[in-house]
mmCIF file of C-alpha atoms in Angstrom:
data_model
loop_
_atom_site.group_PDB
_atom_site.id
_atom_site.type_symbol
_atom_site.label_atom_id
_atom_site.label_comp_id
_atom_site.label_asym_id
_atom_site.label_seq_id
_atom_site.Cartn_x
_atom_site.Cartn_y
_atom_site.Cartn_z
ATOM 1 C CA MET A 265 -2.756 15.086 -26.113
ATOM 2 C CA MET A 266 -0.968 11.771 -26.143
ATOM 3 C CA ASN A 267 0.177 10.293 -29.452
ATOM 4 C CA SER A 268 -0.084 6.621 -30.351
ATOM 5 C CA PRO A 269 2.987 4.492 -30.339
ATOM 6 C CA SER A 270 3.139 4.500 -34.120
ATOM 7 C CA SER A 271 2.782 8.055 -34.706
ATOM 8 C CA ASN A 272 6.239 9.246 -33.713
ATOM 9 C CA PRO A 273 8.790 6.896 -35.435
ATOM 10 C CA CYS A 274 11.752 9.498 -35.117
ATOM 11 C CA VAL A 275 12.992 9.194 -31.487
ATOM 12 C CA ASP A 276 15.956 10.803 -30.069
ATOM 13 C CA ASP A 277 18.890 8.487 -30.122
ATOM 14 C CA VAL A 278 19.811 8.791 -26.522
ATOM 15 C CA ALA A 279 16.216 8.305 -25.427
ATOM 16 C CA ALA A 280 15.829 5.302 -27.657
ATOM 17 C CA ALA A 281 19.020 3.766 -26.156
ATOM 18 C CA ALA A 282 17.848 4.378 -22.735
ATOM 19 C CA THR A 283 14.334 3.310 -23.073
ATOM 20 C CA PRO A 284 13.109 0.268 -25.070
ATOM 21 C CA ALA A 285 10.053 0.550 -27.139
ATOM 22 C CA PRO A 286 6.674 -0.214 -25.486
ATOM 23 C CA ALA A 287 5.772 -3.976 -25.646
ATOM 24 C CA HIS A 288 2.320 -3.018 -27.177
ATOM 25 C CA ALA A 289 3.525 -1.590 -30.474
ATOM 26 C CA THR A 290 0.285 -2.729 -32.356
ATOM 27 C CA HIS A 291 -2.008 -1.715 -29.386
ATOM 28 C CA THR A 292 -4.298 1.385 -29.792
ATOM 29 C CA THR A 293 -3.864 4.165 -27.435
ATOM 30 C CA ARG A 294 -7.228 3.584 -25.814
ATOM 31 C CA SER A 295 -6.445 -0.118 -25.381
ATOM 32 C CA ALA A 296 -3.119 0.773 -23.786
ATOM 33 C CA TRP A 297 -4.657 2.808 -21.379
ATOM 34 C CA LEU A 298 -7.512 0.395 -20.459
ATOM 35 C CA ALA A 299 -4.689 -2.242 -19.874
ATOM 36 C CA VAL A 300 -2.877 0.352 -17.531
ATOM 37 C CA GLY A 301 -6.286 0.963 -15.997
ATOM 38 C CA SER A 302 -6.838 -2.677 -15.270
ATOM 39 C CA ILE A 303 -3.469 -3.056 -13.401
ATOM 40 C CA ALA A 304 -4.444 0.139 -11.519
ATOM 41 C CA VAL A 305 -7.846 -1.522 -10.421
ATOM 42 C CA GLY A 306 -6.118 -4.705 -9.803
ATOM 43 C CA THR A 307 -3.802 -2.930 -7.585
ATOM 44 C CA PHE A 308 -6.712 -1.296 -5.647
ATOM 45 C CA ALA A 309 -8.291 -4.645 -5.249
ATOM 46 C CA MET A 310 -5.112 -6.165 -3.876
ATOM 47 C CA VAL A 311 -4.312 -3.531 -1.360
ATOM 48 C CA SER A 312 -7.966 -3.242 -0.322
ATOM 49 C CA THR A 313 -7.794 -7.112 0.376
ATOM 50 C CA GLU A 314 -4.510 -6.476 2.465
ATOM 51 C CA PHE A 315 -6.174 -4.116 4.577
ATOM 52 C CA MET A 316 -9.763 -5.336 4.669
ATOM 53 C CA PRO A 317 -9.503 -7.068 7.951
ATOM 54 C CA ILE A 318 -8.816 -3.696 9.764
ATOM 55 C CA GLY A 319 -12.308 -2.345 9.151
ATOM 56 C CA LEU A 320 -13.801 -5.725 9.864
ATOM 57 C CA LEU A 321 -11.504 -6.991 12.649
ATOM 58 C CA THR A 322 -14.110 -7.301 15.546
ATOM 59 C CA ASP A 323 -16.749 -8.835 13.247
ATOM 60 C CA ILE A 324 -14.417 -11.482 11.834
ATOM 61 C CA ALA A 325 -12.765 -12.214 15.299
ATOM 62 C CA ARG A 326 -16.501 -12.810 16.551
ATOM 63 C CA GLY A 327 -17.433 -14.767 13.541
ATOM 64 C CA LEU A 328 -14.569 -17.246 13.654
ATOM 65 C CA ASN A 329 -14.273 -17.273 17.525
ATOM 66 C CA VAL A 330 -10.912 -15.698 18.156
ATOM 67 C CA SER A 331 -9.897 -12.677 20.126
ATOM 68 C CA ASP A 332 -9.241 -9.368 18.466
ATOM 69 C CA GLY A 333 -5.383 -9.676 19.251
ATOM 70 C CA THR A 334 -5.379 -13.188 17.390
ATOM 71 C CA ALA A 335 -7.348 -11.777 14.633
ATOM 72 C CA GLY A 336 -4.593 -9.494 13.968
ATOM 73 C CA LEU A 337 -2.642 -12.188 12.665
ATOM 74 C CA MET A 338 -4.623 -11.699 9.431
ATOM 75 C CA ILE A 339 -2.402 -8.534 8.885
ATOM 76 C CA THR A 340 0.713 -9.907 10.270
ATOM 77 C CA MET A 341 0.882 -13.235 8.344
ATOM 78 C CA PRO A 342 0.517 -11.763 4.747
ATOM 79 C CA GLY A 343 2.893 -8.974 5.587
ATOM 80 C CA VAL A 344 5.621 -11.226 6.595
ATOM 81 C CA LEU A 345 5.195 -13.332 3.315
ATOM 82 C CA ALA A 346 4.979 -10.189 1.204
ATOM 83 C CA ALA A 347 8.192 -8.640 2.767
ATOM 84 C CA PHE A 348 10.019 -11.648 1.172
ATOM 85 C CA ALA A 349 7.745 -12.431 -1.703
ATOM 86 C CA GLY A 350 8.611 -9.154 -3.737
ATOM 87 C CA PRO A 351 12.192 -9.335 -3.763
ATOM 88 C CA ALA A 352 12.180 -13.046 -4.392
ATOM 89 C CA LEU A 353 9.701 -13.161 -7.113
ATOM 90 C CA ILE A 354 11.518 -10.446 -9.101
ATOM 91 C CA VAL A 355 14.801 -12.451 -9.028
ATOM 92 C CA ALA A 356 13.086 -15.806 -9.690
ATOM 93 C CA SER A 357 10.986 -14.522 -12.480
ATOM 94 C CA GLY A 358 14.139 -13.637 -14.439
ATOM 95 C CA ARG A 359 12.840 -12.780 -17.990
ATOM 96 C CA LEU A 360 9.278 -14.494 -17.804
ATOM 97 C CA ASP A 361 6.636 -12.362 -19.560
ATOM 98 C CA ARG A 362 5.032 -10.048 -17.045
ATOM 99 C CA ARG A 363 1.662 -10.426 -18.594
ATOM 100 C CA THR A 364 1.773 -13.871 -17.336
ATOM 101 C CA VAL A 365 3.007 -12.855 -13.927
ATOM 102 C CA LEU A 366 0.445 -10.297 -13.539
ATOM 103 C CA ILE A 367 -2.584 -12.544 -14.619
ATOM 104 C CA THR A 368 -1.257 -15.219 -12.161
ATOM 105 C CA LEU A 369 -1.254 -12.955 -9.361
ATOM 106 C CA THR A 370 -4.667 -11.725 -10.104
ATOM 107 C CA LEU A 371 -5.676 -15.382 -10.055
ATOM 108 C CA LEU A 372 -4.246 -15.759 -6.650
ATOM 109 C CA LEU A 373 -6.141 -12.623 -5.386
ATOM 110 C CA ILE A 374 -9.370 -14.126 -6.741
ATOM 111 C CA ALA A 375 -8.626 -17.360 -4.927
ATOM 112 C CA SER A 376 -7.562 -15.622 -1.609
ATOM 113 C CA ASN A 377 -10.806 -13.483 -1.452
ATOM 114 C CA LEU A 378 -13.101 -16.486 -2.174
ATOM 115 C CA LEU A 379 -11.429 -18.514 0.489
ATOM 116 C CA ALA A 380 -11.788 -15.769 2.988
ATOM 117 C CA ALA A 381 -15.220 -15.320 1.959
ATOM 118 C CA PHE A 382 -16.170 -18.878 2.940
ATOM 119 C CA ALA A 383 -13.703 -19.673 5.584
ATOM 120 C CA PRO A 384 -15.232 -22.010 7.977
ATOM 121 C CA ASN A 385 -12.688 -21.385 10.812
ATOM 122 C CA PHE A 386 -9.578 -18.940 11.578
ATOM 123 C CA GLY A 387 -7.009 -21.627 10.309
ATOM 124 C CA THR A 388 -8.578 -21.432 6.808
ATOM 125 C CA MET A 389 -8.637 -17.630 6.999
ATOM 126 C CA LEU A 390 -4.866 -17.500 7.733
ATOM 127 C CA VAL A 391 -4.190 -19.815 4.466
ATOM 128 C CA ALA A 392 -6.260 -17.350 2.477
ATOM 129 C CA ARG A 393 -4.120 -14.454 3.723
ATOM 130 C CA LEU A 394 -1.018 -16.067 3.046
ATOM 131 C CA MET A 395 -2.094 -16.571 -0.594
ATOM 132 C CA LEU A 396 -2.759 -12.963 -0.523
ATOM 133 C CA GLY A 397 0.849 -12.160 0.906
ATOM 134 C CA LEU A 398 2.298 -13.878 -1.907
ATOM 135 C CA ALA A 399 0.101 -11.827 -4.371
ATOM 136 C CA VAL A 400 0.849 -8.546 -2.644
ATOM 137 C CA GLY A 401 4.515 -8.708 -2.738
ATOM 138 C CA GLY A 402 4.464 -9.675 -6.448
ATOM 139 C CA PHE A 403 1.978 -6.914 -7.302
ATOM 140 C CA TRP A 404 4.039 -4.184 -5.541
ATOM 141 C CA THR A 405 7.082 -5.436 -7.395
ATOM 142 C CA PHE A 406 5.822 -5.895 -10.915
ATOM 143 C CA ALA A 407 2.716 -3.708 -11.533
ATOM 144 C CA PRO A 408 4.345 -0.258 -11.586
ATOM 145 C CA ALA A 409 7.201 -1.255 -14.211
ATOM 146 C CA ALA A 410 4.725 -3.343 -16.212
ATOM 147 C CA ALA A 411 2.343 -0.216 -16.548
ATOM 148 C CA THR A 412 4.966 1.974 -17.985
ATOM 149 C CA GLN A 413 5.943 -0.553 -20.467
ATOM 150 C CA LEU A 414 2.331 -0.351 -21.974
ATOM 151 C CA VAL A 415 2.577 3.333 -23.270
ATOM 152 C CA PRO A 416 4.978 5.624 -25.131
ATOM 153 C CA HIS A 417 7.915 6.953 -23.202
ATOM 154 C CA ALA A 418 6.665 10.394 -22.711
ATOM 155 C CA SER A 419 3.460 8.780 -20.863
ATOM 156 C CA GLN A 420 5.292 6.527 -18.595
ATOM 157 C CA ALA A 421 5.127 8.825 -15.603
ATOM 158 C CA ARG A 422 1.451 9.059 -16.102
ATOM 159 C CA ALA A 423 0.847 5.403 -16.139
ATOM 160 C CA MET A 424 3.172 5.058 -13.047
ATOM 161 C CA SER A 425 0.859 7.631 -11.398
ATOM 162 C CA LEU A 426 -2.225 5.917 -12.215
ATOM 163 C CA VAL A 427 -1.158 2.579 -10.599
ATOM 164 C CA LEU A 428 0.117 4.379 -7.562
ATOM 165 C CA ALA A 429 -3.269 6.062 -7.256
ATOM 166 C CA GLY A 430 -4.904 2.492 -7.190
ATOM 167 C CA VAL A 431 -2.539 1.881 -4.216
ATOM 168 C CA SER A 432 -3.227 5.130 -2.403
ATOM 169 C CA ALA A 433 -6.980 4.952 -3.100
ATOM 170 C CA ALA A 434 -6.883 1.486 -1.602
ATOM 171 C CA THR A 435 -5.044 2.454 1.234
ATOM 172 C CA VAL A 436 -7.421 5.342 2.356
ATOM 173 C CA LEU A 437 -10.777 4.152 0.881
ATOM 174 C CA GLY A 438 -10.493 0.366 0.960
ATOM 175 C CA VAL A 439 -10.921 -0.072 4.527
ATOM 176 C CA PRO A 440 -14.041 2.156 5.128
ATOM 177 C CA ALA A 441 -15.658 0.706 2.116
ATOM 178 C CA GLY A 442 -15.040 -2.864 3.363
ATOM 179 C CA SER A 443 -16.419 -1.858 6.830
ATOM 180 C CA LEU A 444 -19.497 -0.313 5.163
ATOM 181 C CA LEU A 445 -20.214 -3.472 3.164
ATOM 182 C CA GLY A 446 -19.479 -5.420 6.404
ATOM 183 C CA THR A 447 -21.978 -3.361 8.472
ATOM 184 C CA LEU A 448 -24.624 -3.744 5.813
ATOM 185 C CA PHE A 449 -24.226 -7.299 4.430
ATOM 186 C CA GLY A 450 -21.659 -9.091 6.904
ATOM 187 C CA TRP A 451 -18.041 -9.368 6.592
ATOM 188 C CA ARG A 452 -17.914 -12.332 4.285
ATOM 189 C CA ALA A 453 -19.664 -10.081 1.783
ATOM 190 C CA SER A 454 -16.626 -7.703 1.704
ATOM 191 C CA PHE A 455 -14.373 -10.424 0.721
ATOM 192 C CA ALA A 456 -16.826 -11.751 -1.937
ATOM 193 C CA VAL A 457 -17.323 -8.190 -3.492
ATOM 194 C CA THR A 458 -13.365 -7.577 -3.688
ATOM 195 C CA GLY A 459 -13.112 -11.018 -5.341
ATOM 196 C CA ALA A 460 -15.729 -10.155 -7.832
ATOM 197 C CA LEU A 461 -13.782 -7.010 -8.489
ATOM 198 C CA ALA A 462 -10.618 -8.951 -9.090
ATOM 199 C CA THR A 463 -12.433 -11.155 -11.552
ATOM 200 C CA VAL A 464 -13.374 -8.266 -13.717
ATOM 201 C CA VAL A 465 -9.926 -7.355 -13.632
ATOM 202 C CA LEU A 466 -8.700 -10.521 -14.643
ATOM 203 C CA LEU A 467 -11.019 -10.677 -17.735
ATOM 204 C CA VAL A 468 -9.982 -7.293 -18.779
ATOM 205 C CA GLN A 469 -6.239 -8.248 -18.382
ATOM 206 C CA LEU A 470 -6.876 -11.520 -20.538
ATOM 207 C CA TRP A 471 -8.439 -9.276 -23.168
ATOM 208 C CA LEU A 472 -6.065 -6.222 -23.226
ATOM 209 C CA LEU A 473 -2.746 -7.037 -21.758
ATOM 210 C CA PRO A 474 -0.079 -7.706 -24.605
ATOM 211 C CA ALA A 475 3.230 -9.571 -24.060
ATOM 212 C CA ILE A 476 5.314 -7.581 -21.536
ATOM 213 C CA PRO A 477 8.729 -8.760 -21.793
ATOM 214 C CA PRO A 478 10.984 -7.229 -18.839
ATOM 215 C CA LEU A 479 13.299 -4.634 -19.650
ATOM 216 C CA ARG A 480 16.136 -6.605 -18.067
ATOM 217 C CA ALA A 481 16.380 -9.487 -15.584
ATOM 218 C CA ILE A 482 16.980 -8.211 -11.966
ATOM 219 C CA GLY A 483 19.893 -9.987 -9.998
ATOM 220 C CA ALA A 484 19.893 -10.415 -6.325
ATOM 221 C CA ARG A 485 23.075 -7.995 -6.099
ATOM 222 C CA ASP A 486 20.937 -5.263 -7.856
ATOM 223 C CA LEU A 487 18.708 -5.270 -4.598
ATOM 224 C CA LEU A 488 21.679 -4.457 -2.348
ATOM 225 C CA THR A 489 22.331 -1.147 -4.063
ATOM 226 C CA PRO A 490 20.085 0.998 -1.662
ATOM 227 C CA LEU A 491 21.712 -0.627 1.377
ATOM 228 C CA THR A 492 25.022 1.031 0.277
ATOM 229 C CA ARG A 493 23.436 4.623 0.305
ATOM 230 C CA ARG A 494 23.242 6.435 3.759
ATOM 231 C CA MET A 495 19.909 8.320 3.156
ATOM 232 C CA ALA A 496 18.314 5.135 1.913
ATOM 233 C CA GLN A 497 19.459 3.452 5.236
ATOM 234 C CA VAL A 498 18.087 6.431 7.241
ATOM 235 C CA GLY A 499 14.855 6.093 5.238
ATOM 236 C CA LEU A 500 14.431 2.346 5.590
ATOM 237 C CA LEU A 501 15.200 2.602 9.518
ATOM 238 C CA ALA A 502 12.509 5.333 9.695
ATOM 239 C CA VAL A 503 10.079 3.317 7.846
ATOM 240 C CA LEU A 504 10.278 0.271 10.345
ATOM 241 C CA PHE A 505 9.333 2.652 13.308
ATOM 242 C CA PHE A 506 7.053 4.782 11.284
ATOM 243 C CA ILE A 507 4.797 1.934 9.835
ATOM 244 C CA ALA A 508 5.109 -0.419 12.619
ATOM 245 C CA GLY A 509 3.880 2.319 14.958
ATOM 246 C CA HIS A 510 0.942 3.164 12.527
ATOM 247 C CA PHE A 511 -0.093 -0.296 12.035
ATOM 248 C CA ALA A 512 0.160 -1.342 15.841
ATOM 249 C CA ALA A 513 -2.591 1.240 16.295
ATOM 250 C CA TYR A 514 -4.445 1.131 12.739
ATOM 251 C CA THR A 515 -5.229 -2.510 12.813
ATOM 252 C CA TYR A 516 -7.248 -1.726 16.135
ATOM 253 C CA LEU A 517 -8.796 1.410 14.633
ATOM 254 C CA LYS A 518 -12.568 0.135 14.646
ATOM 255 C CA PRO A 519 -12.195 -1.249 18.228
ATOM 256 C CA LEU A 520 -10.811 2.016 19.439
ATOM 257 C CA LEU A 521 -13.806 4.012 18.037
ATOM 258 C CA GLN A 522 -15.991 1.435 19.682
ATOM 259 C CA GLN A 523 -14.493 0.762 23.070
ATOM 260 C CA VAL A 524 -12.681 3.938 23.808
ATOM 261 C CA PHE A 525 -14.774 6.559 22.148
ATOM 262 C CA GLY A 526 -18.145 4.589 22.729
ATOM 263 C CA LEU A 527 -19.333 4.945 19.315
ATOM 264 C CA GLN A 528 -22.049 2.712 17.556
ATOM 265 C CA ALA A 529 -21.640 0.764 14.348
ATOM 266 C CA ASN A 530 -23.221 3.443 12.035
ATOM 267 C CA ALA A 531 -21.031 6.265 13.755
ATOM 268 C CA VAL A 532 -17.891 3.980 13.398
ATOM 269 C CA SER A 533 -18.436 3.416 9.494
ATOM 270 C CA THR A 534 -19.024 7.011 9.022
ATOM 271 C CA LEU A 535 -15.696 7.829 10.842
ATOM 272 C CA LEU A 536 -14.006 5.370 8.772
ATOM 273 C CA LEU A 537 -15.332 6.982 5.501
ATOM 274 C CA VAL A 538 -14.139 10.435 6.920
ATOM 275 C CA TYR A 539 -10.803 9.013 7.437
ATOM 276 C CA GLY A 540 -10.639 7.764 3.921
ATOM 277 C CA ALA A 541 -11.742 11.104 2.546
ATOM 278 C CA VAL A 542 -9.321 13.356 4.525
ATOM 279 C CA GLY A 543 -6.635 10.564 3.646
ATOM 280 C CA PHE A 544 -7.255 10.810 -0.044
ATOM 281 C CA ILE A 545 -6.835 14.730 0.294
ATOM 282 C CA GLY A 546 -3.585 14.087 2.273
ATOM 283 C CA THR A 547 -2.351 12.037 -0.447
ATOM 284 C CA PHE A 548 -2.612 14.929 -3.121
ATOM 285 C CA LEU A 549 -1.427 17.447 -0.450
ATOM 286 C CA GLY A 550 1.600 15.375 -0.065
ATOM 287 C CA GLY A 551 2.333 15.301 -3.652
ATOM 288 C CA SER A 552 2.925 19.080 -3.588
ATOM 289 C CA LEU A 553 4.687 19.182 -0.289
ATOM 290 C CA VAL A 554 7.383 16.506 -1.252
ATOM 291 C CA ALA A 555 8.158 18.464 -4.392
ATOM 292 C CA ARG A 556 9.258 21.147 -2.021
ATOM 293 C CA SER A 557 10.890 18.957 0.756
ATOM 294 C CA VAL A 558 10.812 15.281 1.310
ATOM 295 C CA ARG A 559 12.295 15.503 4.740
ATOM 296 C CA GLY A 560 9.841 18.141 5.840
ATOM 297 C CA THR A 561 6.856 16.378 4.527
ATOM 298 C CA THR A 562 8.126 13.299 6.251
ATOM 299 C CA LEU A 563 8.558 14.805 9.472
ATOM 300 C CA LEU A 564 5.122 16.453 9.195
ATOM 301 C CA ALA A 565 3.454 13.404 8.730
ATOM 302 C CA ALA A 566 5.317 11.559 11.591
ATOM 303 C CA LEU A 567 4.425 14.518 14.266
ATOM 304 C CA MET A 568 0.821 14.576 13.071
ATOM 305 C CA LEU A 569 0.412 10.802 13.273
ATOM 306 C CA ALA A 570 2.005 10.853 16.724
ATOM 307 C CA THR A 571 -0.137 13.625 17.829
ATOM 308 C CA ALA A 572 -3.307 11.866 16.900
ATOM 309 C CA LEU A 573 -2.360 8.613 18.418
ATOM 310 C CA LEU A 574 -1.527 10.037 21.781
ATOM 311 C CA LEU A 575 -4.396 12.355 21.727
ATOM 312 C CA SER A 576 -6.700 9.430 21.304
ATOM 313 C CA THR A 577 -5.861 8.428 25.137
ATOM 314 C CA VAL A 578 -6.772 11.810 26.725
ATOM 315 C CA ILE A 579 -9.337 13.596 24.525
ATOM 316 C CA GLY A 580 -12.227 11.905 26.035
ATOM 317 C CA THR A 581 -15.205 9.948 24.410
ATOM 318 C CA GLY A 582 -18.010 10.960 21.883
ATOM 319 C CA TRP A 583 -18.421 11.633 18.323
ATOM 320 C CA VAL A 584 -16.533 14.950 18.386
ATOM 321 C CA ALA A 585 -13.455 13.578 20.021
ATOM 322 C CA GLY A 586 -13.429 10.693 17.598
ATOM 323 C CA ALA A 587 -13.680 12.910 14.536
ATOM 324 C CA ILE A 588 -10.893 15.127 15.651
ATOM 325 C CA VAL A 589 -8.540 12.182 16.210
ATOM 326 C CA VAL A 590 -9.779 10.493 12.814
ATOM 327 C CA VAL A 591 -9.077 13.541 10.633
ATOM 328 C CA ILE A 592 -5.720 14.226 12.106
ATOM 329 C CA TRP A 593 -4.815 10.568 11.778
ATOM 330 C CA GLY A 594 -6.167 10.402 8.323
ATOM 331 C CA ILE A 595 -4.272 13.407 6.665
ATOM 332 C CA ALA A 596 -1.136 12.299 8.461
ATOM 333 C CA PHE A 597 -1.556 8.650 6.776
ATOM 334 C CA GLY A 598 -2.440 10.241 3.348
ATOM 335 C CA LEU A 599 1.058 12.044 3.369
ATOM 336 C CA ILE A 600 3.043 8.743 4.605
ATOM 337 C CA PRO A 601 3.275 6.726 1.046
ATOM 338 C CA VAL A 602 4.015 9.867 -0.926
ATOM 339 C CA ALA A 603 6.591 11.242 1.434
ATOM 340 C CA LEU A 604 8.391 7.774 1.792
ATOM 341 C CA THR A 605 8.228 6.953 -1.775
ATOM 342 C CA GLY A 606 9.686 10.493 -2.394
ATOM 343 C CA TRP A 607 12.408 9.821 0.103
ATOM 344 C CA MET A 608 13.632 6.673 -1.516
ATOM 345 C CA MET A 609 13.621 8.200 -5.053
ATOM 346 C CA GLU A 610 15.688 11.008 -3.854
ATOM 347 C CA ALA A 611 17.957 8.707 -1.996
ATOM 348 C CA VAL A 612 18.434 6.079 -4.717
ATOM 349 C CA PRO A 613 17.921 7.941 -8.102
ATOM 350 C CA ASP A 614 19.896 5.557 -10.174
ATOM 351 C CA ALA A 615 18.437 2.400 -8.892
ATOM 352 C CA PRO A 616 14.721 3.221 -8.456
ATOM 353 C CA GLU A 617 13.514 -0.266 -8.835
ATOM 354 C CA ALA A 618 15.952 -1.718 -6.215
ATOM 355 C CA GLY A 619 14.960 1.124 -3.854
ATOM 356 C CA GLN A 620 11.181 0.461 -4.584
ATOM 357 C CA ALA A 621 11.589 -3.316 -3.833
ATOM 358 C CA LEU A 622 13.519 -2.811 -0.783
ATOM 359 C CA LEU A 623 10.692 -0.017 0.304
ATOM 360 C CA VAL A 624 8.171 -2.570 -0.119
ATOM 361 C CA THR A 625 10.113 -5.044 1.869
ATOM 362 C CA GLY A 626 10.305 -2.400 4.780
ATOM 363 C CA PHE A 627 6.771 -1.513 4.601
ATOM 364 C CA GLN A 628 5.579 -5.202 4.871
ATOM 365 C CA VAL A 629 8.118 -6.006 7.700
ATOM 366 C CA ALA A 630 6.744 -2.993 9.510
ATOM 367 C CA ILE A 631 3.176 -3.848 8.911
ATOM 368 C CA ALA A 632 3.686 -7.100 10.237
ATOM 369 C CA SER A 633 5.679 -6.252 13.264
ATOM 370 C CA GLY A 634 3.317 -3.287 14.095
ATOM 371 C CA ALA A 635 0.193 -5.705 13.943
ATOM 372 C CA LEU A 636 1.781 -8.214 15.966
ATOM 373 C CA ILE A 637 3.040 -5.774 18.712
ATOM 374 C CA GLY A 638 -0.431 -4.117 18.642
ATOM 375 C CA GLY A 639 -2.180 -7.511 19.005
ATOM 376 C CA VAL A 640 -0.070 -8.355 22.000
ATOM 377 C CA THR A 641 -0.425 -4.998 23.557
ATOM 378 C CA VAL A 642 -4.257 -5.113 22.971
ATOM 379 C CA ASP A 643 -4.732 -8.563 24.534
ATOM 380 C CA GLY A 644 -2.337 -7.847 27.461
ATOM 381 C CA TYR A 645 -3.051 -4.215 28.325
ATOM 382 C CA GLY A 646 -5.800 -2.580 26.349
ATOM 383 C CA ILE A 647 -6.292 -0.562 23.230
ATOM 384 C CA SER A 648 -5.259 2.880 24.821
ATOM 385 C CA SER A 649 -1.738 1.251 25.786
ATOM 386 C CA ALA A 650 -1.353 0.272 22.170
ATOM 387 C CA MET A 651 -1.992 3.801 21.108
ATOM 388 C CA VAL A 652 0.501 5.073 23.360
ATOM 389 C CA LEU A 653 3.181 2.634 22.434
ATOM 390 C CA SER A 654 2.230 3.435 18.742
ATOM 391 C CA GLY A 655 2.708 7.139 19.427
ATOM 392 C CA VAL A 656 6.186 6.403 20.905
ATOM 393 C CA LEU A 657 7.316 4.426 18.000
ATOM 394 C CA VAL A 658 6.220 6.960 15.602
ATOM 395 C CA LEU A 659 8.051 9.791 17.693
ATOM 396 C CA ILE A 660 11.222 7.678 17.376
ATOM 397 C CA ALA A 661 10.664 7.842 13.423
ATOM 398 C CA ALA A 662 10.364 11.511 13.655
ATOM 399 C CA LEU A 663 13.608 11.635 15.723
ATOM 400 C CA ILE A 664 15.211 9.608 13.010
ATOM 401 C CA VAL A 665 14.081 11.964 10.296
ATOM 402 C CA GLY A 666 14.803 15.045 12.176
ATOM 403 C CA THR A 667 18.214 14.200 13.027
ATOM 404 C CA LEU A 668 20.069 11.417 10.725
ATOM 405 C CA GLY A 669 17.688 12.824 8.033
ATOM 406 C CA ARG A 670 19.786 16.159 7.779
ATOM 407 C CA ALA A 671 22.478 15.163 5.681
ATOM 408 C CA ARG A 672 20.996 14.394 2.115
ATOM 409 C CA GLY A 673 22.414 11.910 -0.420
ATOM 410 C CA GLY A 674 21.409 11.367 -3.957
ATOM 411 C CA ALA A 675 20.156 13.871 -6.588
ATOM 412 C CA PRO A 676 17.391 16.150 -5.640
ATOM 413 C CA LEU A 677 13.896 15.113 -6.353
ATOM 414 C CA ALA A 678 12.634 16.660 -9.247
ATOM 415 C CA ALA A 679 9.146 15.772 -9.132
ATOM 416 C CA ILE A 680 6.474 13.296 -7.961
ATOM 417 C CA PRO A 681 3.902 12.027 -10.605
ATOM 418 C CA GLU A 682 0.627 13.418 -9.856
#
């Protein structure tokens, strides 16, 4: 059972020196965890909004009179901005109260969703998505650290895992949920519902978030630390191929199920929900596997994903074929965030925030690049060609992990928060 912040005044001198007292000293345990929960739900809404167009891509493209390839810019544009926004915002924010930062980012999320829900044309939609990119970069950077400051030192890992669970849940459940809403009520309703969820988050944050002063100001030089570590360099290189390959295909998952496997809207929505369910299982499975071997888990995820992508081009059509591909793909992607986060934690144990910032940048650059590459390939050569290209990119990532990833640097990974 977790004690309240005021119930344990005697703290080990070393721990006290290493870890500042929580910013919520007068907050009750319940309100502190509700505040952490609001950050987690906000992160869920943020990442769900980021990936929302994947499950709605064909509907949005048709509604705004653009091609599927052009519609992929809804993933590319925020990814490009988020790649630079995270590191830039953490340096620019200095010692600004993180409560103010988080509330501002939530307001930006609400505005982005509302603008997307009522977008009269594709240009307006891209403006909404650029607003989202700024918010995503900020949330990925500030949310985990802010959450750990809201609870006692002994509970910080639990708070961190709750926020990361919001990210994982959004990654594997946000797309199918958005697709289902889009199928039932239209794609604009999906953005409206996410905006409403973000509004609830904002009200809770205004009510419960205390002042959250940063532990220290992060300088530009701090962000360079991971680039000096060999295994961090290998991890970032693998991320570029791994995530670019995934999103070159994942952005067009719905068209793949419709056009290649010949499935109707209800069947597609069902398989996207299956994808989310098995992906969530993959995330929890990844926690156990990473504790045993970061490299082995990363390699397994890459090989499974490459198998699913290449299999989609030769397995045939129909519900069963689509389900086989979706299940393998979903489990593989559930492993990915846990595996790559664990890799960076092991590679840079003494600079975790800097490692996380660069990992976020690597993810966003790869997401944007993958969506762009996938869009060009889909428009020029078709969806099956995009799957082949994506599979090759992921196989390159597997080769990097399997060869360059042999020599370990940094301290062994003790555990991944569950």
